Amino acid sequence: MFVDEAWGSHFGFHPALPEGALALGADLVISSTHKLGGSLTQSAMLHLAEGPFADRLEPLVDRAFRLVQSTSASALLTASLDLTRRALVTGTDRITGSVEAAEKIRGVVRALGRFGVVGDGFHRFADITAADPLRIALDTRAGGITGHEARRLLFRDHQVMVEVATDAAIVAVVGAGSAPDADRFLEALHRLPAPLDDRTPGSGSRSPGREPLRLPRPGPARLTAREAFLGPARVVRAEEAVGMVSADTLAAYPPGIPNVLPGEVITSEAVEFLRRTAAAPGGHVRGALDPGVSRLRVVAP
């Protein structure tokens, strides 16, 4: 089993954290160590477990690595990975402080009652077996402000940066071993204005015209991704692209997961979704030719 553990490089290094994928039986795990482990940006780790498939996987991994490896590997990135490994192994007390700071933030948010703690509803979903206590997802809509506006004002007025925002929530991240100023974050959060005066705080209702975006169903695949990406292409208006085969990868951000892949037929549903995403505060479409997604690259007939 292969696992993309991009946001879980710190898992398993503290009793309060979920177990890592390797401990749960994965054969190959990719960890974006720079995300929450603390290593320098662009550094990551590939873990090969000592499992039943190790002997078969190791030569394949080695061959793939030699295909893409640089002859001038960065000593800075490698050293930062080693320092991160050491910090995680020996940093139980520091991680305890990080977990306690995150729990304090959630506790105060619950006590004050303006915003909601998204994780409090996880018990309703059978497929959520554990949650990272260092990720603080807050329902800002319950407090009368969109996540996008909350993120913008937190940064502009208080120099507080959160990891990501949606129409309804923000997600703050505490690095494993870091010691954030929980009181400063809580003060900034509760000084946010409540401009959505057409709703009742805590009711969960939305402003008129702000229905959540629904993910589009993928169009049928007509070509392989290689054929579509490398073949002849032309640029047309987005409206004209409906029914044609995409030559690009198009991914609404957040979260940045592809909605259209090369070789797939572009649907009207996908075009509408991507353009609405691009028009939303903080949203953009990776792979698009222009910010408004007014043109798309399609496979030439």
XYZ file of N, CA and C in Angstrom, residues 31-217:
561
model
N 6.347 11.665 2.724
C 6.109 12.684 3.754
C 6.651 14.025 3.283
N 5.774 15.006 3.201
C 6.223 16.371 2.901
C 6.718 16.973 4.204
N 7.929 16.642 4.549
C 8.472 16.980 5.868
C 8.491 18.482 6.123
N 8.572 19.263 5.072
C 8.631 20.714 5.254
C 7.300 21.294 5.718
N 6.195 20.570 5.528
C 4.890 21.131 5.867
C 4.710 21.295 7.373
N 4.803 20.223 8.116
C 4.612 20.306 9.564
C 5.782 19.745 10.356
N 6.754 19.145 9.665
C 7.924 18.644 10.377
C 8.915 19.738 10.716
N 9.002 20.752 9.840
C 9.888 21.878 10.128
C 11.116 21.967 9.255
N 11.283 21.067 8.277
C 12.450 21.159 7.401
C 12.235 22.269 6.369
N 13.284 22.571 5.606
C 13.206 23.652 4.633
C 12.247 23.301 3.494
N 11.611 24.330 2.944
C 10.690 24.137 1.826
C 11.382 23.424 0.673
N 10.656 22.505 0.038
C 11.093 21.638 -1.052
C 11.752 20.356 -0.553
N 11.874 20.191 0.745
C 12.468 18.945 1.252
C 11.363 17.991 1.683
N 11.573 16.715 1.441
C 10.590 15.692 1.779
C 11.296 14.361 1.968
N 10.553 13.371 2.417
C 11.124 12.046 2.642
C 10.258 10.975 1.974
N 10.912 9.946 1.491
C 10.242 8.764 0.965
C 10.634 7.581 1.842
N 9.649 6.968 2.485
C 9.916 5.895 3.435
C 9.536 4.544 2.834
N 10.450 3.604 2.886
C 10.191 2.238 2.458
C 10.137 1.346 3.691
N 8.979 0.738 3.918
C 8.810 -0.090 5.111
C 9.538 -1.421 4.950
N 9.871 -2.013 6.076
C 10.474 -3.348 6.070
C 9.358 -4.392 6.083
N 8.518 -4.315 5.062
C 7.367 -5.202 4.985
C 7.564 -6.324 3.993
N 6.478 -7.027 3.672
C 6.580 -8.203 2.790
C 6.962 -7.863 1.347
N 6.788 -6.604 0.959
C 7.103 -6.229 -0.418
C 8.381 -5.407 -0.531
N 9.121 -5.281 0.565
C 10.300 -4.418 0.571
C 11.336 -4.839 -0.462
N 11.596 -6.130 -0.561
C 12.625 -6.610 -1.496
C 12.243 -6.328 -2.946
N 10.966 -6.363 -3.247
C 10.521 -6.080 -4.612
C 10.460 -4.586 -4.887
N 10.101 -3.804 -3.865
C 9.942 -2.364 -4.061
C 11.269 -1.616 -4.097
N 12.230 -2.054 -3.297
C 13.476 -1.292 -3.173
C 14.182 -1.070 -4.516
N 14.380 -2.079 -5.368
C 15.040 -1.806 -6.651
C 14.209 -0.909 -7.556
N 12.886 -0.980 -7.464
C 12.036 -0.108 -8.273
C 12.144 1.343 -7.805
N 12.125 1.526 -6.485
C 12.267 2.875 -5.936
C 13.636 3.447 -6.279
N 14.663 2.619 -6.156
C 16.016 3.076 -6.461
C 16.146 3.476 -7.933
N 15.542 2.695 -8.823
C 15.608 3.017 -10.247
C 14.892 4.327 -10.545
N 13.696 4.504 -9.956
C 12.947 5.744 -10.179
C 13.685 6.945 -9.600
N 14.314 6.746 -8.448
C 15.045 7.851 -7.821
C 16.235 8.276 -8.683
N 16.964 7.296 -9.211
C 18.117 7.629 -10.037
C 17.714 8.317 -11.345
N 16.473 8.081 -11.769
C 15.991 8.707 -12.994
C 15.809 10.216 -12.826
N 15.387 10.642 -11.642
C 15.043 12.054 -11.442
C 15.996 12.778 -10.496
N 16.930 12.094 -9.850
C 17.769 12.752 -8.864
C 18.724 13.753 -9.513
N 19.069 14.752 -8.733
C 20.012 15.765 -9.192
C 21.444 15.304 -8.914
N 22.350 15.709 -9.784
C 23.772 15.440 -9.517
C 24.347 16.473 -8.561
N 23.533 17.480 -8.225
C 23.969 18.536 -7.301
C 22.944 18.664 -6.179
N 22.790 17.605 -5.424
C 21.819 17.604 -4.332
C 22.140 18.702 -3.325
N 21.099 19.320 -2.791
C 21.276 20.429 -1.851
C 21.649 19.913 -0.466
N 22.828 20.303 -0.001
C 23.245 19.926 1.353
C 22.376 20.622 2.399
N 21.877 21.816 2.071
C 21.012 22.543 3.010
C 19.709 21.789 3.239
N 19.090 21.304 2.148
C 17.840 20.566 2.293
C 18.062 19.249 3.036
N 19.131 18.553 2.685
C 19.425 17.283 3.344
C 19.689 17.487 4.832
N 20.452 18.514 5.162
C 20.741 18.789 6.571
C 19.475 19.164 7.331
N 18.577 19.919 6.675
C 17.338 20.308 7.360
C 16.460 19.095 7.632
N 16.487 18.113 6.733
C 15.742 16.883 6.975
C 16.305 16.134 8.183
N 17.614 16.108 8.294
C 18.232 15.409 9.420
C 17.939 16.118 10.734
N 17.985 17.451 10.710
C 17.662 18.209 11.919
C 16.198 18.017 12.318
N 15.321 17.963 11.328
C 13.902 17.738 11.614
C 13.680 16.366 12.215
N 14.353 15.353 11.648
C 14.246 13.996 12.191
C 14.645 13.981 13.664
N 15.770 14.630 13.969
C 16.242 14.664 15.355
C 15.261 15.413 16.257
N 14.736 16.538 15.756
C 13.820 17.340 16.566
C 12.539 16.573 16.882
N 12.040 15.806 15.921
C 10.816 15.053 16.154
C 11.055 13.906 17.139
N 12.183 13.231 17.000
C 12.479 12.083 17.859
C 12.707 12.521 19.302
N 13.346 13.660 19.492
C 13.708 14.103 20.844
C 12.801 15.197 21.378
N 11.781 15.582 20.627
C 10.999 16.765 20.990
C 9.649 16.509 21.603
N 9.498 15.429 22.361
C 8.186 15.111 22.944
C 7.646 16.253 23.790
N 8.488 16.839 24.628
C 8.033 17.923 25.502
C 7.603 19.141 24.690
N 8.357 19.452 23.635
C 7.985 20.606 22.807
C 6.669 20.353 22.076
N 6.475 19.136 21.591
C 5.220 18.818 20.911
C 4.059 18.867 21.894
N 4.306 18.475 23.140
C 3.269 18.596 24.168
C 2.807 20.039 24.287
N 3.755 20.980 24.265
C 3.400 22.393 24.322
C 2.581 22.830 23.125
N 2.906 22.290 21.959
C 2.157 22.631 20.745
C 0.717 22.133 20.847
N 0.553 20.889 21.295
C -0.785 20.312 21.437
C -1.595 21.093 22.466
N -0.964 21.450 23.570
C -1.672 22.198 24.620
C -2.119 23.569 24.116
N -1.294 24.225 23.295
C -1.671 25.530 22.746
C -2.877 25.391 21.819
N -2.863 24.344 20.983
C -3.992 24.121 20.084
C -5.265 23.806 20.854
N -5.139 22.989 21.907
C -6.309 22.653 22.713
C -6.845 23.876 23.453
N -5.949 24.760 23.878
C -6.387 25.989 24.548
C -7.216 26.836 23.591
N -6.759 26.953 22.350
C -7.495 27.751 21.366
C -8.885 27.165 21.146
N -8.958 25.844 20.944
C -10.269 25.234 20.737
C -11.165 25.406 21.962
N -10.590 25.261 23.157
C -11.382 25.394 24.369
C -11.955 26.785 24.550
N -11.153 27.810 24.291
C -11.633 29.179 24.435
C -12.683 29.497 23.372
N -12.469 29.013 22.150
C -13.454 29.229 21.088
C -14.793 28.614 21.486
N -14.767 27.412 22.023
C -16.013 26.787 22.478
C -16.669 27.603 23.588
N -15.864 28.062 24.539
C -16.406 28.779 25.693
C -17.034 30.104 25.292
N -16.411 30.814 24.364
C -16.946 32.115 23.959
C -18.156 31.978 23.042
N -18.225 30.889 22.292
C -19.448 30.571 21.575
C -19.701 31.254 20.257
N -18.843 32.184 19.832
C -19.117 32.879 18.578
C -18.822 31.984 17.374
N -17.677 31.351 17.359
C -17.273 30.503 16.248
C -17.447 29.030 16.626
N -17.431 28.181 15.626
C -17.561 26.752 15.871
C -16.251 26.031 15.634
N -16.048 24.930 16.326
C -14.881 24.074 16.124
C -15.318 22.935 15.209
N -14.791 22.925 13.991
C -15.238 21.952 12.993
C -15.046 20.523 13.475
N -13.941 20.266 14.146
C -13.648 18.912 14.587
C -14.652 18.343 15.575
N -15.452 19.202 16.204
C -16.440 18.705 17.162
C -17.520 17.866 16.488
N -17.616 17.968 15.165
C -18.616 17.177 14.457
C -18.066 15.954 13.767
N -16.772 15.683 13.947
C -16.155 14.557 13.250
C -16.729 13.203 13.677
N -17.261 13.135 14.887
C -17.775 11.853 15.377
C -18.953 11.348 14.558
N -19.556 12.225 13.767
C -20.705 11.818 12.959
C -20.295 11.061 11.697
N -19.000 11.029 11.397
C -18.527 10.403 10.168
C -17.704 9.159 10.511
N -18.195 8.000 10.075
C -17.535 6.750 10.419
C -16.161 6.618 9.785
N -15.922 7.332 8.660
C -14.635 7.185 7.979
C -13.560 8.097 8.548
N -13.884 8.938 9.532
C -12.874 9.740 10.231
C -12.493 8.983 11.499
N -11.326 8.394 11.485
C -10.891 7.577 12.620
C -9.976 8.331 13.575
N -9.370 9.416 13.101
C -8.485 10.216 13.962
C -8.319 11.587 13.326
N -7.936 12.554 14.119
C -7.726 13.913 13.627
C -6.440 14.468 14.221
N -5.765 15.284 13.442
C -4.523 15.905 13.899
C -4.865 17.048 14.854
N -4.481 16.961 16.121
C -4.815 18.031 17.073
C -4.107 19.346 16.782
N -3.085 19.332 15.907
C -2.350 20.559 15.606
C -2.979 21.362 14.465
N -4.058 20.863 13.880
C -4.797 21.596 12.849
C -6.098 22.085 13.472
N -6.289 23.397 13.485
C -7.441 24.001 14.156
C -8.380 24.548 13.091
N -9.438 23.787 12.792
C -10.427 24.210 11.793
C -11.592 24.875 12.512
N -11.861 26.132 12.131
C -12.892 26.912 12.808
C -13.966 27.341 11.822
N -15.210 27.183 12.223
C -16.365 27.614 11.423
C -16.563 29.108 11.654
N -16.119 29.924 10.701
C -16.259 31.377 10.846
C -17.653 31.847 10.460
N -18.331 31.109 9.592
C -19.698 31.480 9.209
C -20.600 31.537 10.430
N -20.354 30.650 11.394
C -21.143 30.674 12.622
C -20.971 31.992 13.362
N -19.832 32.667 13.133
C -19.566 33.944 13.783
C -19.845 35.139 12.897
N -20.498 34.900 11.739
C -20.946 36.017 10.912
C -19.941 36.550 9.921
N -18.934 35.783 9.572
C -17.939 36.265 8.618
C -17.435 35.070 7.799
N -17.188 35.291 6.526
C -16.683 34.199 5.692
C -15.240 33.870 6.065
N -14.832 32.670 5.715
C -13.451 32.285 5.970
C -12.471 33.128 5.184
N -12.815 33.461 3.948
C -11.918 34.272 3.126
C -11.710 35.654 3.737
N -12.800 36.276 4.199
C -12.672 37.605 4.798
C -11.940 37.526 6.133
N -12.206 36.483 6.902
C -11.504 36.315 8.176
C -10.004 36.182 7.947
N -9.624 35.383 6.965
C -8.200 35.206 6.672
C -7.565 36.531 6.265
N -8.259 37.289 5.409
C -7.711 38.557 4.929
C -7.519 39.546 6.076
N -8.507 39.670 6.947
C -8.430 40.645 8.031
C -7.458 40.212 9.122
N -7.375 38.920 9.376
C -6.405 38.452 10.367
C -4.984 38.817 9.946
N -4.700 38.667 8.651
C -3.357 38.991 8.175
C -3.141 40.500 8.089
N -4.123 41.217 7.554
C -3.953 42.651 7.356
C -3.890 43.424 8.670
N -4.770 43.103 9.590
C -4.897 43.901 10.804
C -4.107 43.355 12.000
N -3.784 42.064 11.965
C -3.160 41.459 13.144
C -1.897 40.674 12.830
N -1.512 40.614 11.551
C -0.335 39.850 11.120
C -0.397 38.402 11.604
N -1.603 37.857 11.568
C -1.830 36.453 11.899
C -2.167 35.724 10.604
N -1.399 34.696 10.283
C -1.620 33.961 9.044
C -2.162 32.575 9.355
N -3.234 32.204 8.658
C -3.773 30.853 8.768
C -3.409 30.088 7.509
N -3.478 28.770 7.598
C -3.013 27.934 6.484
C -3.906 28.032 5.267
N -5.218 27.972 5.476
C -6.136 27.965 4.342
C -7.486 28.495 4.799
N -8.265 28.988 3.841
C -9.607 29.475 4.130
C -10.555 28.962 3.071
N -11.799 28.754 3.470
C -12.869 28.433 2.539
C -13.966 29.467 2.750
N -15.068 29.289 2.049
C -16.174 30.223 2.229
C -16.701 30.197 3.659
N -16.550 29.065 4.345
C -17.168 28.914 5.658
C -16.193 28.745 6.808
N -14.898 28.575 6.532
C -13.995 28.217 7.619
C -12.573 28.680 7.359
N -11.787 28.684 8.419
C -10.340 28.860 8.327
C -9.680 27.690 9.028
N -8.458 27.378 8.609
C -7.695 26.321 9.261
C -6.359 26.897 9.705
N -6.154 26.940 11.004
C -4.877 27.365 11.563
C -4.045 26.127 11.875
N -2.755 26.220 11.663
C -1.862 25.078 11.862
C -0.779 25.442 12.868
N -0.569 24.565 13.822
C 0.497 24.720 14.804
C 1.593 23.715 14.448
N 2.788 24.189 14.164
C 3.882 23.285 13.829
C 4.280 22.427 15.011
N 4.609 21.174 14.737
C 5.019 20.264 15.811
C 6.291 20.778 16.475
N 6.188 21.139 17.736
C 7.332 21.668 18.466
C 7.342 23.171 18.586
N 6.446 23.849 17.890
C 6.400 25.310 17.990
C 5.532 25.725 19.177
N 5.711 26.968 19.600
C 4.966 27.479 20.750
C 4.271 28.774 20.366
N 3.099 28.695 19.733
C 2.405 29.912 19.289
C 1.809 30.677 20.463
N 1.550 31.954 20.238
C 0.909 32.796 21.243
C -0.600 32.618 21.093
N -1.158 31.692 21.850
C -2.579 31.376 21.722
C -3.458 32.575 22.063
N -3.066 33.353 23.069
C -3.879 34.510 23.467
C -3.942 35.550 22.355
N -2.829 35.769 21.684
C -2.810 36.744 20.586
C -3.721 36.291 19.450
N -3.667 35.005 19.119
C -4.535 34.496 18.056
C -6.001 34.630 18.448
N -6.334 34.266 19.678
C -7.723 34.328 20.126
C -8.251 35.756 20.150
N -7.412 36.692 20.574
C -7.832 38.092 20.588
C -8.096 38.593 19.171
N -7.179 38.280 18.254
C -7.360 38.710 16.864
C -8.610 38.086 16.264
N -8.836 36.810 16.539
C -9.993 36.108 15.989
C -11.296 36.745 16.448
N -11.380 37.080 17.729
C -12.638 37.590 18.263
C -12.792 39.104 18.103
N -11.805 39.737 17.497
C -11.961 41.141 17.122
C -12.423 41.291 15.674
N -12.604 40.161 14.993
C -13.094 40.232 13.621
C -14.516 40.768 13.599
N -14.843 41.617 12.617
C -16.216 42.129 12.511
C -17.158 41.028 12.048
N -18.433 41.282 12.183
C -19.452 40.327 11.728
C -20.305 41.005 10.659
N -19.802 41.091 9.407
C -20.511 41.840 8.375
C -21.743 41.155 7.822
N -21.920 39.868 8.107
C -23.067 39.151 7.543
C -24.279 39.364 8.440
N -24.880 40.554 8.341
C -25.969 40.887 9.242
C -27.306 40.285 8.830
N -27.303 39.458 7.742
C -28.541 38.834 7.298
C -28.647 37.392 7.793
N -27.881 37.072 8.805
C -27.928 35.706 9.332
C -27.847 35.749 10.848
N -28.236 34.695 11.502
C -28.161 34.599 12.952
C -26.923 33.828 13.340
N -26.008 34.425 14.133
C -24.802 33.703 14.517
C -25.141 32.360 15.146
N -24.404 31.350 14.698
C -24.609 30.024 15.231
C -25.702 29.233 14.557
N -26.471 29.886 13.663
C -27.586 29.178 13.041
C -27.140 28.270 11.921
N -25.956 28.565 11.343
C -25.467 27.760 10.238
C -26.060 28.155 8.910
N -26.944 29.163 8.868
C -27.535 29.593 7.605
C -26.534 30.396 6.812
N -26.781 30.520 5.510
C -25.870 31.234 4.634
C -26.539 32.456 4.058
N -25.706 33.399 3.635
C -26.244 34.578 2.997
C -26.849 34.195 1.655
N -27.885 34.935 1.179
C -28.480 34.644 -0.115
C -27.433 34.706 -1.211
N -27.520 33.775 -2.145
C -26.607 33.793 -3.282
C -25.238 33.222 -2.994
N -25.001 32.682 -1.809
C -23.687 32.150 -1.470
C -23.774 30.648 -1.204
N -24.451 29.932 -2.085
C -24.522 28.483 -1.947
C -23.129 27.876 -2.121
N -22.812 26.807 -1.415
C -21.482 26.194 -1.552
C -21.272 25.626 -2.944
N -20.038 25.700 -3.422
C -19.707 25.130 -4.720
C -19.740 23.611 -4.636
N -20.314 22.988 -5.639
C -20.369 21.538 -5.681
C -19.357 21.039 -6.701
N -18.630 19.994 -6.337
C -17.597 19.460 -7.225
C -18.227 18.922 -8.503
N -17.644 19.259 -9.654
C -18.190 18.750 -10.913
C -17.783 17.298 -11.136
N -18.639 16.552 -11.785
C -18.284 15.192 -12.161
C -17.312 15.239 -13.339
